[in-house]
Amino acid sequence: MTIIDAHLHLFPNGYTGFQRPSPLGQEVDLDVYERLMAAHGISGGLVVCYEGDGIDPTNNAYVRDLAGTRRWIESVAYVDPSSALLPGHIEALLAAGHVGVALYLPDASTVKAALAWPRETWDRLSIARAIVSLNARPEAIAALPPLIERAEGCAFLFSHLGLPGRCEARPALAKAAVRLDPLLRLAPCGNVGVKISGLYAIDPVAPHRAAQPFVELLLERFSPSDLHWGSDFSPALEFVNFEETMQFPGSDVLSDSQRRLIFGEGLAAKIREVRR
């Protein structure tokens, strides 16, 4: 089975957002991740670049430098949604080897800014069949349908189950559906997918039982070709071990074809669209 990680991060000096000492110790992110790849049969990964919070202001370039010697790396470039992003900037990112962009939309103002990018910018992404990785909560997702309709050639991938938020106890399925409604409404769109990643943000203790209703809804509403497993390496390791990221609720009852699509084949098809 082809396994491709749909959401990981690589930083030259490690992720600095841990609340406790790094679970990686003094080891380099890349070295640890490549060992995990070998141990779990992972053949590739989509690195989600991030240049905020002072972690690595040149992360886009750093990841592409790594990709020069490691063909397993695909990447989406970090872009600041509040910048007036021009088509030429997108052209440069694609020419550098990125297969798309990563947008972090924590509030209404950042969503508004991204919606205000020149139409030509979104047209360029759409023509390229670019992957657009989105970290957006339901409130932000509710404002995005016009953009998703406009940039129909893009593959919009919502990270971490659509970030429904922390749950102290497992919610009823109906309550989970209300919270996830803006994302579930996008299921009929042909260019929207969801990453099954970051379950610790809902329930920090594996096997993340409070996240189960959200996963069930996504498995019910979305095609398995539009659901993509992601480890969220290395931030996830503050809460779980790597193997636990691969054992999300409901993964044990997937058919062989569903498992193949969710763990890699679906994402591989979207990456091929960009490379083509």
Tab-separated table of C-alpha atoms in Angstrom:
chain	number	residue	atom	x	y	z
A	1	MET	CA	0.000	0.000	0.000
A	2	THR	CA	1.255	3.461	-0.912
A	3	ILE	CA	1.305	5.649	2.197
A	4	ILE	CA	1.667	9.403	1.796
A	5	ASP	CA	1.484	11.720	4.789
A	6	ALA	CA	-0.829	14.623	3.947
A	7	HIS	CA	0.336	16.953	6.723
A	8	LEU	CA	3.779	17.286	8.247
A	9	HIS	CA	6.201	20.057	9.134
A	10	LEU	CA	9.981	20.249	8.866
A	11	PHE	CA	11.988	23.003	10.541
A	12	PRO	CA	15.794	23.356	10.578
A	13	ASN	CA	15.863	24.027	14.323
A	14	GLY	CA	12.770	22.052	15.266
A	15	TYR	CA	9.222	23.019	16.124
A	16	THR	CA	9.221	25.522	18.995
A	17	GLY	CA	5.567	25.397	20.016
A	18	PHE	CA	5.825	22.503	22.464
A	19	GLN	CA	4.598	23.266	25.988
A	20	ARG	CA	7.151	20.805	27.373
A	21	PRO	CA	10.666	19.851	26.226
A	22	SER	CA	10.625	18.626	22.640
A	23	PRO	CA	9.833	14.906	22.346
A	24	LEU	CA	12.514	14.823	19.644
A	25	GLY	CA	15.205	15.849	22.113
A	26	GLN	CA	18.180	17.294	20.259
A	27	GLU	CA	17.537	15.327	17.074
A	28	VAL	CA	16.879	17.002	13.743
A	29	ASP	CA	13.253	16.873	12.527
A	30	LEU	CA	14.237	15.438	9.171
A	31	ASP	CA	16.313	12.600	10.628
A	32	VAL	CA	13.517	11.551	12.991
A	33	TYR	CA	10.859	11.709	10.298
A	34	GLU	CA	12.854	9.651	7.818
A	35	ARG	CA	13.289	6.938	10.455
A	36	LEU	CA	9.530	6.966	11.010
A	37	MET	CA	8.974	6.684	7.267
A	38	ALA	CA	11.132	3.576	7.142
A	39	ALA	CA	9.430	2.060	10.195
A	40	HIS	CA	5.870	2.631	8.918
A	41	GLY	CA	6.251	2.160	5.183
A	42	ILE	CA	5.652	5.796	4.261
A	43	SER	CA	6.835	6.672	0.770
A	44	GLY	CA	6.103	10.394	0.617
A	45	GLY	CA	4.745	13.398	2.414
A	46	LEU	CA	3.160	16.788	1.862
A	47	VAL	CA	5.154	19.268	3.927
A	48	VAL	CA	3.016	22.194	5.037
A	49	CYS	CA	5.381	25.130	5.239
A	50	TYR	CA	4.984	27.706	7.997
A	51	GLU	CA	6.815	30.990	8.420
A	52	GLY	CA	4.826	32.530	11.275
A	53	ASP	CA	5.648	32.946	14.962
A	54	GLY	CA	9.371	33.238	14.285
A	55	ILE	CA	9.832	29.463	13.968
A	56	ASP	CA	11.527	29.688	10.571
A	57	PRO	CA	10.966	32.810	8.443
A	58	THR	CA	12.517	31.071	5.421
A	59	ASN	CA	10.691	27.741	5.733
A	60	ASN	CA	9.473	27.766	2.115
A	61	ALA	CA	13.035	27.886	0.793
A	62	TYR	CA	14.356	25.475	3.426
A	63	VAL	CA	11.838	22.781	2.481
A	64	ARG	CA	12.492	23.159	-1.236
A	65	ASP	CA	16.229	22.867	-0.584
A	66	LEU	CA	15.546	19.561	1.178
A	67	ALA	CA	13.372	18.427	-1.711
A	68	GLY	CA	16.340	18.820	-4.033
A	69	THR	CA	17.900	15.703	-2.540
A	70	ARG	CA	14.778	13.960	-1.219
A	71	ARG	CA	12.251	13.196	-3.906
A	72	TRP	CA	9.696	12.012	-1.356
A	73	ILE	CA	9.043	15.631	-0.324
A	74	GLU	CA	6.144	17.569	-1.818
A	75	SER	CA	5.287	20.923	-0.292
A	76	VAL	CA	2.755	23.699	-0.072
A	77	ALA	CA	4.298	27.125	0.458
A	78	TYR	CA	3.310	29.349	3.360
A	79	VAL	CA	1.690	32.597	2.240
A	80	ASP	CA	0.452	35.431	4.407
A	81	PRO	CA	-3.267	35.823	3.655
A	82	SER	CA	-3.109	39.516	4.546
A	83	SER	CA	-0.609	40.230	1.771
A	84	ALA	CA	-1.847	41.418	-1.603
A	85	LEU	CA	-0.625	38.255	-3.282
A	86	LEU	CA	0.040	38.774	-6.990
A	87	PRO	CA	0.058	36.141	-9.738
A	88	GLY	CA	3.816	36.572	-10.163
A	89	HIS	CA	4.375	35.465	-6.573
A	90	ILE	CA	2.357	32.319	-7.187
A	91	GLU	CA	4.330	31.708	-10.374
A	92	ALA	CA	7.589	31.914	-8.433
A	93	LEU	CA	6.403	29.500	-5.737
A	94	LEU	CA	5.272	26.953	-8.306
A	95	ALA	CA	8.528	27.352	-10.243
A	96	ALA	CA	10.429	26.632	-7.011
A	97	GLY	CA	8.677	23.261	-6.885
A	98	HIS	CA	5.790	23.788	-4.460
A	99	VAL	CA	2.532	22.084	-5.475
A	100	GLY	CA	0.398	24.794	-3.906
A	101	VAL	CA	0.020	27.077	-0.922
A	102	ALA	CA	-0.748	26.827	2.780
A	103	LEU	CA	-3.152	29.326	4.297
A	104	TYR	CA	-3.757	29.821	8.003
A	105	LEU	CA	-7.096	31.564	8.523
A	106	PRO	CA	-7.671	31.960	12.270
A	107	ASP	CA	-10.279	34.721	12.093
A	108	ALA	CA	-12.687	36.648	9.897
A	109	SER	CA	-10.141	39.316	8.965
A	110	THR	CA	-7.708	36.807	7.450
A	111	VAL	CA	-10.511	35.156	5.483
A	112	LYS	CA	-11.570	38.546	4.155
A	113	ALA	CA	-7.993	39.292	3.135
A	114	ALA	CA	-7.628	36.028	1.224
A	115	LEU	CA	-10.935	36.613	-0.538
A	116	ALA	CA	-9.615	40.019	-1.608
A	117	TRP	CA	-6.585	38.652	-3.479
A	118	PRO	CA	-6.630	39.623	-7.171
A	119	ARG	CA	-8.812	37.313	-9.211
A	120	GLU	CA	-5.788	36.633	-11.418
A	121	THR	CA	-3.970	35.164	-8.425
A	122	TRP	CA	-6.676	32.622	-7.789
A	123	ASP	CA	-6.970	31.983	-11.525
A	124	ARG	CA	-3.260	31.123	-11.654
A	125	LEU	CA	-3.651	28.669	-8.770
A	126	SER	CA	-6.719	27.168	-10.396
A	127	ILE	CA	-5.033	26.705	-13.784
A	128	ALA	CA	-2.121	24.981	-12.021
A	129	ARG	CA	-4.540	22.585	-10.262
A	130	ALA	CA	-2.747	23.731	-7.113
A	131	ILE	CA	-3.305	22.231	-3.685
A	132	VAL	CA	-4.519	24.807	-1.160
A	133	SER	CA	-3.987	23.569	2.399
A	134	LEU	CA	-6.261	25.397	4.820
A	135	ASN	CA	-6.134	25.683	8.593
A	136	ALA	CA	-9.560	27.174	9.179
A	137	ARG	CA	-12.209	26.814	11.864
A	138	PRO	CA	-15.889	26.366	11.004
A	139	GLU	CA	-16.562	30.099	11.341
A	140	ALA	CA	-13.953	30.788	8.673
A	141	ILE	CA	-15.011	27.862	6.493
A	142	ALA	CA	-18.530	29.304	6.336
A	143	ALA	CA	-17.183	32.313	4.419
A	144	LEU	CA	-15.183	30.323	1.863
A	145	PRO	CA	-17.753	28.812	-0.566
A	146	PRO	CA	-17.530	31.733	-3.065
A	147	LEU	CA	-13.771	31.255	-3.292
A	148	ILE	CA	-14.019	27.479	-3.630
A	149	GLU	CA	-16.523	27.915	-6.442
A	150	ARG	CA	-14.367	30.557	-8.152
A	151	ALA	CA	-11.103	28.580	-7.977
A	152	GLU	CA	-12.649	25.349	-9.181
A	153	GLY	CA	-9.351	23.928	-10.444
A	154	CYS	CA	-7.718	24.032	-7.008
A	155	ALA	CA	-7.778	21.148	-4.566
A	156	PHE	CA	-8.796	22.704	-1.239
A	157	LEU	CA	-7.703	20.503	1.666
A	158	PHE	CA	-8.988	21.389	5.128
A	159	SER	CA	-6.542	20.350	7.834
A	160	HIS	CA	-7.327	18.660	11.152
A	161	LEU	CA	-10.957	17.631	10.460
A	162	GLY	CA	-11.856	21.289	9.892
A	163	LEU	CA	-10.721	22.302	13.402
A	164	PRO	CA	-14.034	21.838	15.239
A	165	GLY	CA	-12.357	22.626	18.582
A	166	ARG	CA	-11.647	20.934	21.887
A	167	CYS	CA	-14.313	18.605	23.318
A	168	GLU	CA	-14.164	17.536	26.957
A	169	ALA	CA	-16.444	14.584	26.213
A	170	ARG	CA	-17.579	12.760	23.109
A	171	PRO	CA	-20.395	14.844	21.541
A	172	ALA	CA	-23.554	13.346	20.151
A	173	LEU	CA	-23.435	12.848	16.400
A	174	ALA	CA	-26.108	15.513	15.847
A	175	LYS	CA	-24.160	18.065	17.888
A	176	ALA	CA	-20.967	17.256	16.016
A	177	ALA	CA	-22.825	17.707	12.729
A	178	VAL	CA	-23.954	21.193	13.745
A	179	ARG	CA	-20.398	22.193	14.589
A	180	LEU	CA	-18.999	20.738	11.370
A	181	ASP	CA	-21.860	21.946	9.171
A	182	PRO	CA	-19.899	24.558	7.139
A	183	LEU	CA	-17.423	21.874	6.111
A	184	LEU	CA	-20.015	19.145	5.529
A	185	ARG	CA	-21.881	21.474	3.160
A	186	LEU	CA	-18.791	21.436	0.935
A	187	ALA	CA	-18.764	17.650	0.525
A	188	PRO	CA	-20.585	17.734	-2.857
A	189	CYS	CA	-17.923	20.068	-4.279
A	190	GLY	CA	-15.509	18.281	-6.534
A	191	ASN	CA	-12.496	20.249	-5.300
A	192	VAL	CA	-12.723	19.919	-1.505
A	193	GLY	CA	-10.993	17.390	0.705
A	194	VAL	CA	-10.272	16.979	4.406
A	195	LYS	CA	-7.162	15.823	6.232
A	196	ILE	CA	-7.717	13.287	8.978
A	197	SER	CA	-5.049	14.840	11.136
A	198	GLY	CA	-4.609	16.756	14.365
A	199	LEU	CA	-7.205	14.796	16.333
A	200	TYR	CA	-5.356	15.740	19.517
A	201	ALA	CA	-6.780	19.258	19.124
A	202	ILE	CA	-10.226	17.771	19.789
A	203	ASP	CA	-9.214	15.144	22.339
A	204	PRO	CA	-5.540	15.064	23.379
A	205	VAL	CA	-5.629	11.464	24.598
A	206	ALA	CA	-5.432	8.607	22.094
A	207	PRO	CA	-7.570	7.010	20.732
A	208	HIS	CA	-9.319	10.422	20.640
A	209	ARG	CA	-12.815	9.138	21.385
A	210	ALA	CA	-14.266	12.654	21.459
A	211	ALA	CA	-13.160	13.067	17.830
A	212	GLN	CA	-14.979	9.925	16.679
A	213	PRO	CA	-18.304	11.594	15.707
A	214	PHE	CA	-16.449	14.102	13.523
A	215	VAL	CA	-14.533	11.334	11.775
A	216	GLU	CA	-17.740	9.334	11.287
A	217	LEU	CA	-19.421	12.324	9.641
A	218	LEU	CA	-16.509	12.883	7.294
A	219	LEU	CA	-16.375	9.210	6.320
A	220	GLU	CA	-20.114	9.331	5.648
A	221	ARG	CA	-20.234	12.574	3.642
A	222	PHE	CA	-16.921	12.664	1.741
A	223	SER	CA	-15.547	10.237	-0.800
A	224	PRO	CA	-12.520	8.321	0.543
A	225	SER	CA	-10.547	9.814	-2.375
A	226	ASP	CA	-11.053	13.212	-0.711
A	227	LEU	CA	-10.022	12.170	2.796
A	228	HIS	CA	-6.312	12.132	3.527
A	229	TRP	CA	-4.439	10.833	6.558
A	230	GLY	CA	-1.884	13.223	7.994
A	231	SER	CA	0.427	12.781	10.977
A	232	ASP	CA	0.914	16.468	11.854
A	233	PHE	CA	4.545	15.657	12.622
A	234	SER	CA	6.094	16.951	14.812
A	235	PRO	CA	3.495	18.970	16.849
A	236	ALA	CA	1.359	15.855	17.337
A	237	LEU	CA	4.158	14.089	19.209
A	238	GLU	CA	3.523	16.233	22.278
A	239	PHE	CA	0.308	14.247	22.752
A	240	VAL	CA	0.649	10.913	20.938
A	241	ASN	CA	3.259	8.666	19.432
A	242	PHE	CA	3.546	8.460	15.661
A	243	GLU	CA	1.815	5.100	15.347
A	244	GLU	CA	-1.213	6.499	17.170
A	245	THR	CA	-1.615	9.186	14.494
A	246	MET	CA	-2.248	6.358	12.025
A	247	GLN	CA	-4.999	4.766	14.135
A	248	PHE	CA	-7.811	7.287	14.036
A	249	PRO	CA	-11.347	6.269	15.099
A	250	GLY	CA	-12.963	4.197	12.374
A	251	SER	CA	-9.701	3.287	10.667
A	252	ASP	CA	-10.073	-0.324	11.789
A	253	VAL	CA	-13.264	-0.848	9.759
A	254	LEU	CA	-12.119	0.697	6.489
A	255	SER	CA	-12.232	-1.522	3.442
A	256	ASP	CA	-8.955	-2.178	1.646
A	257	SER	CA	-9.868	0.276	-1.126
A	258	GLN	CA	-10.899	2.975	1.369
A	259	ARG	CA	-7.670	2.508	3.303
A	260	ARG	CA	-5.546	2.776	0.167
A	261	LEU	CA	-7.247	6.008	-0.868
A	262	ILE	CA	-7.151	7.661	2.559
A	263	PHE	CA	-3.579	6.679	3.330
A	264	GLY	CA	-2.088	7.830	0.071
A	265	GLU	CA	-3.659	7.057	-3.269
A	266	GLY	CA	-6.147	9.936	-3.130
A	267	LEU	CA	-3.472	12.523	-2.355
A	268	ALA	CA	-1.084	11.040	-4.919
A	269	ALA	CA	-3.711	11.620	-7.613
A	270	LYS	CA	-4.021	15.302	-6.634
A	271	ILE	CA	-0.269	15.793	-6.651
A	272	ARG	CA	-0.098	14.218	-10.122
A	273	GLU	CA	-2.628	16.766	-11.336
A	274	VAL	CA	-0.277	19.588	-10.340
A	275	ARG	CA	2.841	17.921	-11.717
A	276	ARG	CA	1.084	17.230	-15.007
